[in-house]
Amino acid sequence: MLILLDHLQLRAGVGWPILSRCSSEIPHLHKLEKAPSDWILALQSFLHTCGDGALEVADAWLPELQRLGDVFIMEALNDGSATAAELTLANEYRMYKNVLTLADITSIDGNDPATSFEEHAHRLPEHVQRTIGRMPYDPDELEQIADKIHGGKMIFVSDGSMAGGKGTSGYKVVDPNEPETFIMGSSPCDSHPACIESFRAELNGILGEVILSGETLRFFRKNGNADAITTYCDNKSALEKLDDTADKIGIRHKLGPDYDLVNELKLSISKCGIQVKPTHVKGHQDRDVNYEDLSFEAQMNCDKIELRGEVLFRVIRN
């Protein structure tokens, strides 16, 4: 049922639950050909005739606006000036172009969509840009990297650290078979100085690599769920949080100092369609073993330690 309802929500192209606000008409939705979801449309029509009839569905998917001033295309078109046939034609074209909101077809100043990933990244909300941080990459390889992320051929490696009430993270999204193919990033970890722990910095690194990978897929329109990606981290507590998918009852778990980051991480994973396989890698292995003799993921972990140490020094200095 949820799959059919989510599909209809996508076809509707609106930002409100189609069974919870039935007083608003969606003419283009009822012009669909016969489909397994017909009974949902019949239910929606019945609720519409009831005036204020509504059905609340738990865990139903809803699309989101991407920035301030953004609007859903079909909501804007359905202002009473277009016929049902015209709305249906516009909606079919919208589905063909794989767009939902105005932000999918134009920049914030009304120009064409971003033509480069760098431009795309600069249009993201400020807190998202801060989480991604600095991200050196080769523009010529980025679409190939997106294909490999979608195919589960990349791995995530991240690390975090804290000192003096400051935290920082470093991460790398890399092809283990072609180590020269990668994107990476480093950023400070936002937190109250009294609450910052390495656990939070580790989570921030995982969040950065998930968001960057998701935005890479979105820029190149690699739709659908991506294959699972192995996520290496040397903090077992952070991996346990990542692997914990059980729904918590009550509010106690929401009062923890890191709930905001844990929740944002899980939402980001769900939103970008990337599945992660949390895997522990022992940190600082180069203290006892030559770097060249370490496994690839252990080498990447050592590289991230060096990267986030550099960023942490810069954060504390500034």
Short mmCIF file of N, CA, C and O in Angstrom, two decimals, residues 75-204:
data_model
loop_
_atom_site.label_atom_id
_atom_site.label_comp_id
_atom_site.label_asym_id
_atom_site.label_seq_id
_atom_site.Cartn_x
_atom_site.Cartn_y
_atom_site.Cartn_z
N GLU A 75 1.66 22.45 -8.14
CA GLU A 75 0.86 23.33 -7.29
C GLU A 75 0.73 24.71 -7.93
O GLU A 75 -0.33 25.34 -7.87
N ALA A 76 1.83 25.19 -8.53
CA ALA A 76 1.81 26.50 -9.17
C ALA A 76 0.91 26.50 -10.41
O ALA A 76 0.20 27.47 -10.69
N LEU A 77 0.93 25.39 -11.17
CA LEU A 77 0.13 25.32 -12.40
C LEU A 77 -1.35 25.11 -12.11
O LEU A 77 -2.21 25.56 -12.87
N ASN A 78 -1.65 24.45 -11.00
CA ASN A 78 -3.04 24.13 -10.67
C ASN A 78 -3.69 25.30 -9.92
O ASN A 78 -4.11 25.19 -8.76
N ASP A 79 -3.77 26.44 -10.59
CA ASP A 79 -4.34 27.65 -9.99
C ASP A 79 -5.73 27.97 -10.54
O ASP A 79 -6.27 29.06 -10.30
N GLY A 80 -6.28 27.03 -11.31
CA GLY A 80 -7.61 27.23 -11.86
C GLY A 80 -7.63 27.76 -13.28
O GLY A 80 -8.68 27.82 -13.91
N SER A 81 -6.47 28.14 -13.80
CA SER A 81 -6.43 28.72 -15.14
C SER A 81 -6.20 27.68 -16.23
O SER A 81 -6.35 27.98 -17.42
N ALA A 82 -5.81 26.45 -15.84
CA ALA A 82 -5.52 25.40 -16.83
C ALA A 82 -6.58 24.32 -16.75
O ALA A 82 -7.13 24.04 -15.67
N THR A 83 -6.85 23.69 -17.87
CA THR A 83 -7.81 22.59 -17.90
C THR A 83 -7.15 21.32 -17.38
O THR A 83 -5.92 21.24 -17.26
N ALA A 84 -7.98 20.33 -17.10
CA ALA A 84 -7.45 19.05 -16.62
C ALA A 84 -6.54 18.42 -17.66
O ALA A 84 -5.51 17.82 -17.34
N ALA A 85 -6.91 18.56 -18.94
CA ALA A 85 -6.09 18.00 -20.01
C ALA A 85 -4.73 18.70 -20.08
O ALA A 85 -3.69 18.04 -20.28
N GLU A 86 -4.73 20.01 -19.93
CA GLU A 86 -3.46 20.76 -19.96
C GLU A 86 -2.59 20.40 -18.76
O GLU A 86 -1.37 20.26 -18.89
N LEU A 87 -3.22 20.26 -17.60
CA LEU A 87 -2.46 19.88 -16.41
C LEU A 87 -1.87 18.48 -16.56
O LEU A 87 -0.74 18.22 -16.15
N THR A 88 -2.65 17.58 -17.14
CA THR A 88 -2.16 16.21 -17.35
C THR A 88 -0.96 16.20 -18.28
O THR A 88 0.04 15.51 -18.03
N LEU A 89 -1.03 16.97 -19.36
CA LEU A 89 0.08 17.05 -20.31
C LEU A 89 1.33 17.64 -19.62
O LEU A 89 2.44 17.12 -19.78
N ALA A 90 1.14 18.70 -18.85
CA ALA A 90 2.26 19.32 -18.15
C ALA A 90 2.86 18.36 -17.13
O ALA A 90 4.10 18.28 -16.97
N ASN A 91 2.01 17.60 -16.46
CA ASN A 91 2.50 16.66 -15.45
C ASN A 91 3.28 15.51 -16.08
O ASN A 91 4.29 15.06 -15.55
N GLU A 92 2.79 15.03 -17.24
CA GLU A 92 3.51 13.96 -17.93
C GLU A 92 4.90 14.44 -18.35
O GLU A 92 5.88 13.70 -18.26
N TYR A 93 4.98 15.68 -18.82
CA TYR A 93 6.29 16.22 -19.21
C TYR A 93 7.18 16.41 -17.97
O TYR A 93 8.38 16.16 -18.03
N ARG A 94 6.56 16.83 -16.87
CA ARG A 94 7.33 16.98 -15.62
C ARG A 94 7.91 15.64 -15.19
O ARG A 94 9.07 15.55 -14.78
N MET A 95 7.10 14.59 -15.28
CA MET A 95 7.58 13.26 -14.91
C MET A 95 8.69 12.81 -15.86
O MET A 95 9.68 12.21 -15.44
N TYR A 96 8.53 13.10 -17.14
CA TYR A 96 9.55 12.73 -18.13
C TYR A 96 10.88 13.42 -17.83
O TYR A 96 11.94 12.81 -17.93
N LYS A 97 10.81 14.70 -17.42
CA LYS A 97 12.02 15.46 -17.11
C LYS A 97 12.54 15.17 -15.70
O LYS A 97 13.61 15.65 -15.32
N ASN A 98 11.78 14.39 -14.94
CA ASN A 98 12.19 14.01 -13.59
C ASN A 98 12.41 15.23 -12.70
O ASN A 98 13.46 15.40 -12.08
N VAL A 99 11.43 16.11 -12.66
CA VAL A 99 11.52 17.31 -11.82
C VAL A 99 10.26 17.41 -10.95
O VAL A 99 9.20 16.89 -11.30
N LEU A 100 10.41 18.07 -9.82
CA LEU A 100 9.29 18.25 -8.90
C LEU A 100 9.03 19.72 -8.59
O LEU A 100 7.89 20.16 -8.56
N THR A 101 10.12 20.45 -8.34
CA THR A 101 9.97 21.83 -7.90
C THR A 101 10.68 22.79 -8.86
O THR A 101 11.43 22.37 -9.74
N LEU A 102 10.43 24.07 -8.64
CA LEU A 102 11.05 25.09 -9.48
C LEU A 102 12.57 25.03 -9.40
O LEU A 102 13.26 25.32 -10.38
N ALA A 103 13.10 24.62 -8.25
CA ALA A 103 14.55 24.54 -8.09
C ALA A 103 15.18 23.49 -9.00
O ALA A 103 16.38 23.53 -9.26
N ASP A 104 14.37 22.53 -9.49
CA ASP A 104 14.90 21.51 -10.39
C ASP A 104 15.12 22.04 -11.81
O ASP A 104 15.83 21.41 -12.59
N ILE A 105 14.49 23.18 -12.14
CA ILE A 105 14.58 23.66 -13.52
C ILE A 105 15.16 25.06 -13.63
O ILE A 105 15.36 25.55 -14.74
N THR A 106 15.43 25.70 -12.51
CA THR A 106 15.98 27.05 -12.58
C THR A 106 16.80 27.36 -11.33
O THR A 106 16.59 26.75 -10.28
N SER A 107 17.72 28.29 -11.45
CA SER A 107 18.53 28.71 -10.31
C SER A 107 17.72 29.67 -9.44
O SER A 107 16.62 30.08 -9.79
N ILE A 108 18.29 30.05 -8.31
CA ILE A 108 17.58 30.91 -7.37
C ILE A 108 17.32 32.30 -7.95
O ILE A 108 16.39 33.00 -7.53
N ASP A 109 18.12 32.72 -8.94
CA ASP A 109 17.91 34.03 -9.54
C ASP A 109 17.12 33.96 -10.85
O ASP A 109 17.05 34.91 -11.60
N GLY A 110 16.53 32.78 -11.12
CA GLY A 110 15.68 32.63 -12.30
C GLY A 110 16.41 32.21 -13.55
O GLY A 110 15.81 32.12 -14.62
N ASN A 111 17.70 31.94 -13.45
CA ASN A 111 18.47 31.50 -14.61
C ASN A 111 18.39 29.99 -14.77
O ASN A 111 17.71 29.30 -14.01
N ASP A 112 19.13 29.47 -15.75
CA ASP A 112 19.14 28.03 -15.99
C ASP A 112 19.72 27.30 -14.79
O ASP A 112 20.45 27.88 -13.98
N PRO A 113 19.43 25.98 -14.66
CA PRO A 113 20.00 25.20 -13.56
C PRO A 113 21.52 25.21 -13.59
O PRO A 113 22.14 25.59 -14.59
N ALA A 114 22.11 24.78 -12.49
CA ALA A 114 23.57 24.76 -12.38
C ALA A 114 24.19 23.95 -13.51
O ALA A 114 23.73 22.86 -13.84
N THR A 115 25.24 24.50 -14.11
CA THR A 115 25.92 23.80 -15.20
C THR A 115 27.18 23.09 -14.72
O THR A 115 27.79 22.35 -15.48
N SER A 116 27.58 23.30 -13.48
CA SER A 116 28.73 22.62 -12.91
C SER A 116 28.39 22.17 -11.50
O SER A 116 27.51 22.74 -10.84
N PHE A 117 29.08 21.12 -11.04
CA PHE A 117 28.80 20.63 -9.69
C PHE A 117 29.21 21.66 -8.65
O PHE A 117 28.55 21.77 -7.60
N GLU A 118 30.26 22.41 -8.92
CA GLU A 118 30.68 23.45 -7.99
C GLU A 118 29.57 24.49 -7.81
O GLU A 118 29.26 24.92 -6.68
N GLU A 119 28.95 24.88 -8.93
CA GLU A 119 27.83 25.83 -8.86
C GLU A 119 26.66 25.21 -8.11
O GLU A 119 25.99 25.87 -7.30
N HIS A 120 26.40 23.93 -8.36
CA HIS A 120 25.33 23.22 -7.67
C HIS A 120 25.57 23.22 -6.16
O HIS A 120 24.65 23.47 -5.37
N ALA A 121 26.81 22.96 -5.75
CA ALA A 121 27.14 22.90 -4.33
C ALA A 121 26.98 24.26 -3.66
O ALA A 121 26.53 24.35 -2.52
N HIS A 122 27.32 25.32 -4.39
CA HIS A 122 27.21 26.67 -3.82
C HIS A 122 25.76 27.09 -3.62
O HIS A 122 25.49 28.05 -2.87
N ARG A 123 24.83 26.41 -4.27
CA ARG A 123 23.41 26.73 -4.11
C ARG A 123 22.76 25.96 -2.97
O ARG A 123 21.59 26.17 -2.67
N LEU A 124 23.49 25.04 -2.37
CA LEU A 124 22.93 24.27 -1.26
C LEU A 124 22.81 25.16 -0.02
O LEU A 124 23.50 26.17 0.09
N PRO A 125 21.91 24.79 0.91
CA PRO A 125 21.82 25.57 2.15
C PRO A 125 23.16 25.67 2.85
O PRO A 125 24.01 24.78 2.75
N GLU A 126 23.35 26.76 3.57
CA GLU A 126 24.66 27.05 4.17
C GLU A 126 25.12 25.94 5.12
O GLU A 126 26.30 25.57 5.12
N HIS A 127 24.20 25.40 5.92
CA HIS A 127 24.62 24.36 6.87
C HIS A 127 25.04 23.08 6.15
O HIS A 127 25.90 22.33 6.62
N VAL A 128 24.44 22.81 4.96
CA VAL A 128 24.83 21.64 4.18
C VAL A 128 26.22 21.86 3.58
O VAL A 128 27.07 20.95 3.59
N GLN A 129 26.46 23.06 3.06
CA GLN A 129 27.79 23.38 2.54
C GLN A 129 28.86 23.23 3.63
O GLN A 129 29.95 22.73 3.38
N ARG A 130 28.51 23.65 4.84
CA ARG A 130 29.47 23.57 5.94
C ARG A 130 29.77 22.11 6.29
O ARG A 130 30.91 21.76 6.61
N THR A 131 28.75 21.26 6.24
CA THR A 131 28.95 19.84 6.55
C THR A 131 29.81 19.17 5.49
O THR A 131 30.69 18.36 5.81
N ILE A 132 29.56 19.49 4.23
CA ILE A 132 30.39 18.92 3.15
C ILE A 132 31.83 19.42 3.26
O ILE A 132 32.78 18.67 3.11
N GLY A 133 31.98 20.71 3.55
CA GLY A 133 33.31 21.29 3.73
C GLY A 133 34.07 21.44 2.44
O GLY A 133 33.52 21.48 1.34
N ARG A 134 35.39 21.52 2.57
CA ARG A 134 36.26 21.58 1.37
C ARG A 134 36.19 20.24 0.65
O ARG A 134 36.25 19.20 1.27
N MET A 135 36.11 20.28 -0.67
CA MET A 135 35.97 19.02 -1.41
C MET A 135 36.76 19.05 -2.71
O MET A 135 36.20 19.28 -3.78
N PRO A 136 38.05 18.81 -2.65
CA PRO A 136 38.83 18.73 -3.89
C PRO A 136 38.41 17.52 -4.73
O PRO A 136 38.19 16.44 -4.19
N TYR A 137 38.24 17.73 -6.02
CA TYR A 137 37.86 16.64 -6.92
C TYR A 137 38.23 17.01 -8.34
O TYR A 137 38.51 18.18 -8.65
N ASP A 138 38.23 16.00 -9.22
CA ASP A 138 38.51 16.22 -10.63
C ASP A 138 37.17 16.31 -11.36
O ASP A 138 36.44 15.31 -11.45
N PRO A 139 36.80 17.49 -11.90
CA PRO A 139 35.50 17.64 -12.57
C PRO A 139 35.30 16.67 -13.72
O PRO A 139 34.17 16.26 -13.99
N ASP A 140 36.39 16.27 -14.38
CA ASP A 140 36.27 15.38 -15.53
C ASP A 140 35.89 13.96 -15.11
O ASP A 140 35.42 13.17 -15.94
N GLU A 141 36.11 13.62 -13.85
CA GLU A 141 35.84 12.26 -13.37
C GLU A 141 34.55 12.17 -12.57
O GLU A 141 34.15 11.08 -12.15
N LEU A 142 33.89 13.30 -12.33
CA LEU A 142 32.79 13.32 -11.38
C LEU A 142 31.60 12.47 -11.82
O LEU A 142 31.00 11.77 -11.00
N GLU A 143 31.26 12.50 -13.10
CA GLU A 143 30.12 11.68 -13.55
C GLU A 143 30.45 10.19 -13.45
O GLU A 143 29.59 9.37 -13.10
N GLN A 144 31.70 9.84 -13.73
CA GLN A 144 32.13 8.45 -13.56
C GLN A 144 32.03 8.04 -12.08
O GLN A 144 31.60 6.94 -11.75
N ILE A 145 32.40 8.96 -11.20
CA ILE A 145 32.30 8.70 -9.76
C ILE A 145 30.84 8.51 -9.36
O ILE A 145 30.52 7.62 -8.57
N ALA A 146 29.95 9.34 -9.92
CA ALA A 146 28.52 9.20 -9.63
C ALA A 146 28.01 7.82 -10.05
O ALA A 146 27.23 7.19 -9.32
N ASP A 147 28.44 7.34 -11.22
CA ASP A 147 28.05 6.00 -11.68
C ASP A 147 28.54 4.93 -10.71
O ASP A 147 27.82 3.97 -10.40
N LYS A 148 29.76 5.11 -10.22
CA LYS A 148 30.32 4.10 -9.31
C LYS A 148 29.66 4.16 -7.94
O LYS A 148 29.50 3.13 -7.28
N ILE A 149 29.28 5.35 -7.48
CA ILE A 149 28.54 5.46 -6.23
C ILE A 149 27.20 4.75 -6.37
O ILE A 149 26.80 3.97 -5.50
N HIS A 150 26.52 5.00 -7.47
CA HIS A 150 25.21 4.39 -7.70
C HIS A 150 25.33 2.88 -7.82
O HIS A 150 24.40 2.14 -7.43
N GLY A 151 26.44 2.40 -8.35
CA GLY A 151 26.64 0.96 -8.51
C GLY A 151 27.28 0.29 -7.31
O GLY A 151 27.53 -0.92 -7.34
N GLY A 152 27.52 1.04 -6.23
CA GLY A 152 28.11 0.46 -5.03
C GLY A 152 29.56 0.08 -5.17
O GLY A 152 30.05 -0.77 -4.40
N LYS A 153 30.28 0.69 -6.12
CA LYS A 153 31.68 0.32 -6.34
C LYS A 153 32.66 1.20 -5.57
O LYS A 153 33.87 0.97 -5.62
N MET A 154 32.14 2.21 -4.87
CA MET A 154 32.98 3.07 -4.05
C MET A 154 32.88 2.63 -2.59
O MET A 154 31.98 1.86 -2.21
N ILE A 155 33.80 3.10 -1.76
CA ILE A 155 33.71 2.90 -0.33
C ILE A 155 33.79 4.25 0.37
O ILE A 155 34.31 5.22 -0.19
N PHE A 156 33.24 4.33 1.57
CA PHE A 156 33.33 5.52 2.41
C PHE A 156 34.36 5.27 3.50
O PHE A 156 34.34 4.23 4.15
N VAL A 157 35.24 6.23 3.70
CA VAL A 157 36.20 6.17 4.80
C VAL A 157 36.20 7.54 5.47
O VAL A 157 36.34 8.56 4.80
N SER A 158 36.03 7.56 6.78
CA SER A 158 35.96 8.84 7.47
C SER A 158 36.64 8.75 8.84
O SER A 158 36.87 7.66 9.37
N ASP A 159 36.92 9.92 9.40
CA ASP A 159 37.50 9.99 10.73
C ASP A 159 37.19 11.35 11.32
O ASP A 159 36.93 12.32 10.60
N GLY A 160 37.19 11.43 12.63
CA GLY A 160 36.92 12.68 13.31
C GLY A 160 37.80 12.85 14.52
O GLY A 160 38.38 11.90 15.03
N SER A 161 37.91 14.09 15.00
CA SER A 161 38.76 14.36 16.15
C SER A 161 38.25 15.61 16.85
O SER A 161 37.49 16.39 16.29
N MET A 162 38.68 15.79 18.10
CA MET A 162 38.30 16.98 18.84
C MET A 162 39.43 17.38 19.77
O MET A 162 40.23 16.56 20.21
N ALA A 163 39.52 18.68 20.03
CA ALA A 163 40.53 19.23 20.95
C ALA A 163 40.13 20.66 21.26
O ALA A 163 39.66 21.39 20.38
N GLY A 164 40.32 21.06 22.51
CA GLY A 164 40.05 22.44 22.89
C GLY A 164 38.63 22.88 22.65
O GLY A 164 38.38 24.04 22.32
N GLY A 165 37.65 21.96 22.77
CA GLY A 165 36.26 22.32 22.54
C GLY A 165 35.89 22.45 21.08
O GLY A 165 34.81 22.93 20.75
N LYS A 166 36.78 22.04 20.18
CA LYS A 166 36.53 22.11 18.74
C LYS A 166 36.58 20.70 18.16
O LYS A 166 37.29 19.84 18.65
N GLY A 167 35.82 20.49 17.10
CA GLY A 167 35.81 19.19 16.43
C GLY A 167 36.00 19.36 14.94
O GLY A 167 35.70 20.42 14.38
N THR A 168 36.49 18.32 14.30
CA THR A 168 36.68 18.36 12.85
C THR A 168 36.55 16.96 12.29
O THR A 168 36.70 15.96 13.00
N SER A 169 36.26 16.88 11.00
CA SER A 169 36.05 15.59 10.33
C SER A 169 36.73 15.59 8.97
O SER A 169 36.87 16.63 8.34
N GLY A 170 37.14 14.41 8.56
CA GLY A 170 37.67 14.22 7.22
C GLY A 170 37.09 12.95 6.64
O GLY A 170 36.85 11.98 7.37
N TYR A 171 36.82 12.94 5.34
CA TYR A 171 36.23 11.74 4.73
C TYR A 171 36.70 11.62 3.29
O TYR A 171 37.16 12.59 2.67
N LYS A 172 36.55 10.42 2.76
CA LYS A 172 36.93 10.15 1.38
C LYS A 172 35.97 9.13 0.79
O LYS A 172 35.66 8.12 1.42
N VAL A 173 35.48 9.40 -0.41
CA VAL A 173 34.66 8.48 -1.18
C VAL A 173 35.55 8.00 -2.32
O VAL A 173 35.88 8.78 -3.22
N VAL A 174 35.96 6.74 -2.28
CA VAL A 174 37.05 6.30 -3.15
C VAL A 174 36.75 4.92 -3.72
O VAL A 174 36.07 4.10 -3.10
N ASP A 175 37.25 4.68 -4.92
CA ASP A 175 37.16 3.36 -5.56
C ASP A 175 38.36 2.54 -5.11
O ASP A 175 39.50 2.88 -5.45
N PRO A 176 38.17 1.46 -4.34
CA PRO A 176 39.31 0.68 -3.85
C PRO A 176 40.11 0.01 -4.96
O PRO A 176 41.28 -0.32 -4.77
N ASN A 177 39.48 -0.18 -6.12
CA ASN A 177 40.19 -0.79 -7.25
C ASN A 177 40.93 0.24 -8.09
O ASN A 177 41.85 -0.11 -8.85
N GLU A 178 40.51 1.51 -7.97
CA GLU A 178 41.18 2.61 -8.66
C GLU A 178 41.33 3.77 -7.66
O GLU A 178 40.54 4.72 -7.68
N PRO A 179 42.32 3.70 -6.76
CA PRO A 179 42.44 4.68 -5.68
C PRO A 179 42.56 6.12 -6.15
O PRO A 179 42.29 7.05 -5.36
N GLU A 180 42.94 6.33 -7.40
CA GLU A 180 43.06 7.70 -7.90
C GLU A 180 41.69 8.29 -8.25
O GLU A 180 41.59 9.49 -8.53
N THR A 181 40.64 7.48 -8.21
CA THR A 181 39.29 7.95 -8.46
C THR A 181 38.60 8.19 -7.13
O THR A 181 38.23 7.24 -6.43
N PHE A 182 38.42 9.44 -6.76
CA PHE A 182 37.85 9.74 -5.45
C PHE A 182 37.31 11.17 -5.41
O PHE A 182 37.63 12.01 -6.24
N ILE A 183 36.44 11.40 -4.42
CA ILE A 183 36.10 12.75 -3.98
C ILE A 183 36.28 12.74 -2.46
O ILE A 183 36.10 11.71 -1.82
N MET A 184 36.66 13.86 -1.90
CA MET A 184 36.93 13.89 -0.47
C MET A 184 36.52 15.25 0.09
O MET A 184 36.24 16.20 -0.66
N GLY A 185 36.47 15.32 1.40
CA GLY A 185 36.10 16.58 2.03
C GLY A 185 36.56 16.63 3.47
O GLY A 185 36.93 15.62 4.07
N SER A 186 36.57 17.82 4.01
CA SER A 186 36.93 18.03 5.41
C SER A 186 36.20 19.25 5.91
O SER A 186 36.00 20.21 5.17
N SER A 187 35.77 19.20 7.16
CA SER A 187 34.98 20.31 7.68
C SER A 187 35.03 20.34 9.20
O SER A 187 35.29 19.33 9.84
N PRO A 188 34.76 21.51 9.78
CA PRO A 188 34.60 21.59 11.24
C PRO A 188 33.30 20.93 11.65
O PRO A 188 32.39 20.78 10.83
N CYS A 189 33.21 20.50 12.90
CA CYS A 189 32.01 19.86 13.43
C CYS A 189 31.32 20.83 14.38
O CYS A 189 31.88 21.20 15.41
N ASP A 190 30.11 21.26 14.02
CA ASP A 190 29.37 22.21 14.84
C ASP A 190 28.88 21.54 16.12
O ASP A 190 28.26 20.47 16.08
N SER A 191 29.16 22.17 17.26
CA SER A 191 28.70 21.64 18.54
C SER A 191 29.00 22.66 19.62
O SER A 191 29.89 23.52 19.47
N HIS A 192 28.27 22.57 20.72
CA HIS A 192 28.62 23.37 21.89
C HIS A 192 29.94 22.83 22.43
O HIS A 192 30.15 21.61 22.51
N PRO A 193 30.89 23.71 22.79
CA PRO A 193 32.21 23.24 23.26
C PRO A 193 32.14 22.24 24.40
O PRO A 193 33.00 21.36 24.50
N ALA A 194 31.10 22.33 25.25
CA ALA A 194 31.00 21.41 26.38
C ALA A 194 30.49 20.03 25.96
O ALA A 194 30.61 19.07 26.73
N CYS A 195 29.92 19.93 24.76
CA CYS A 195 29.31 18.67 24.31
C CYS A 195 30.14 17.93 23.27
O CYS A 195 29.84 16.78 22.95
N ILE A 196 31.14 18.58 22.71
CA ILE A 196 31.88 17.97 21.61
C ILE A 196 32.68 16.77 22.09
O ILE A 196 33.36 16.81 23.11
N GLU A 197 32.52 15.66 21.38
CA GLU A 197 33.28 14.44 21.62
C GLU A 197 33.69 13.88 20.27
O GLU A 197 33.13 14.24 19.23
N SER A 198 34.66 12.97 20.30
CA SER A 198 35.12 12.39 19.04
C SER A 198 33.99 11.63 18.36
O SER A 198 33.93 11.55 17.13
N PHE A 199 33.06 11.09 19.16
CA PHE A 199 31.90 10.38 18.60
C PHE A 199 31.11 11.28 17.65
O PHE A 199 30.73 10.88 16.56
N ARG A 200 30.88 12.53 18.07
CA ARG A 200 30.14 13.47 17.24
C ARG A 200 30.93 13.84 15.99
O ARG A 200 30.36 13.95 14.90
N ALA A 201 32.23 14.03 16.15
CA ALA A 201 33.07 14.36 15.00
C ALA A 201 33.08 13.21 13.99
O ALA A 201 33.08 13.44 12.77
N GLU A 202 33.07 11.97 14.49
CA GLU A 202 33.02 10.82 13.59
C GLU A 202 31.71 10.80 12.80
O GLU A 202 31.69 10.58 11.59
N LEU A 203 30.59 11.03 13.51
CA LEU A 203 29.29 11.07 12.84
C LEU A 203 29.25 12.17 11.79
O LEU A 203 28.67 12.01 10.72
N ASN A 204 29.86 13.31 12.10
CA ASN A 204 29.87 14.43 11.16
C ASN A 204 30.61 14.06 9.87
O ASN A 204 30.22 14.48 8.78
#
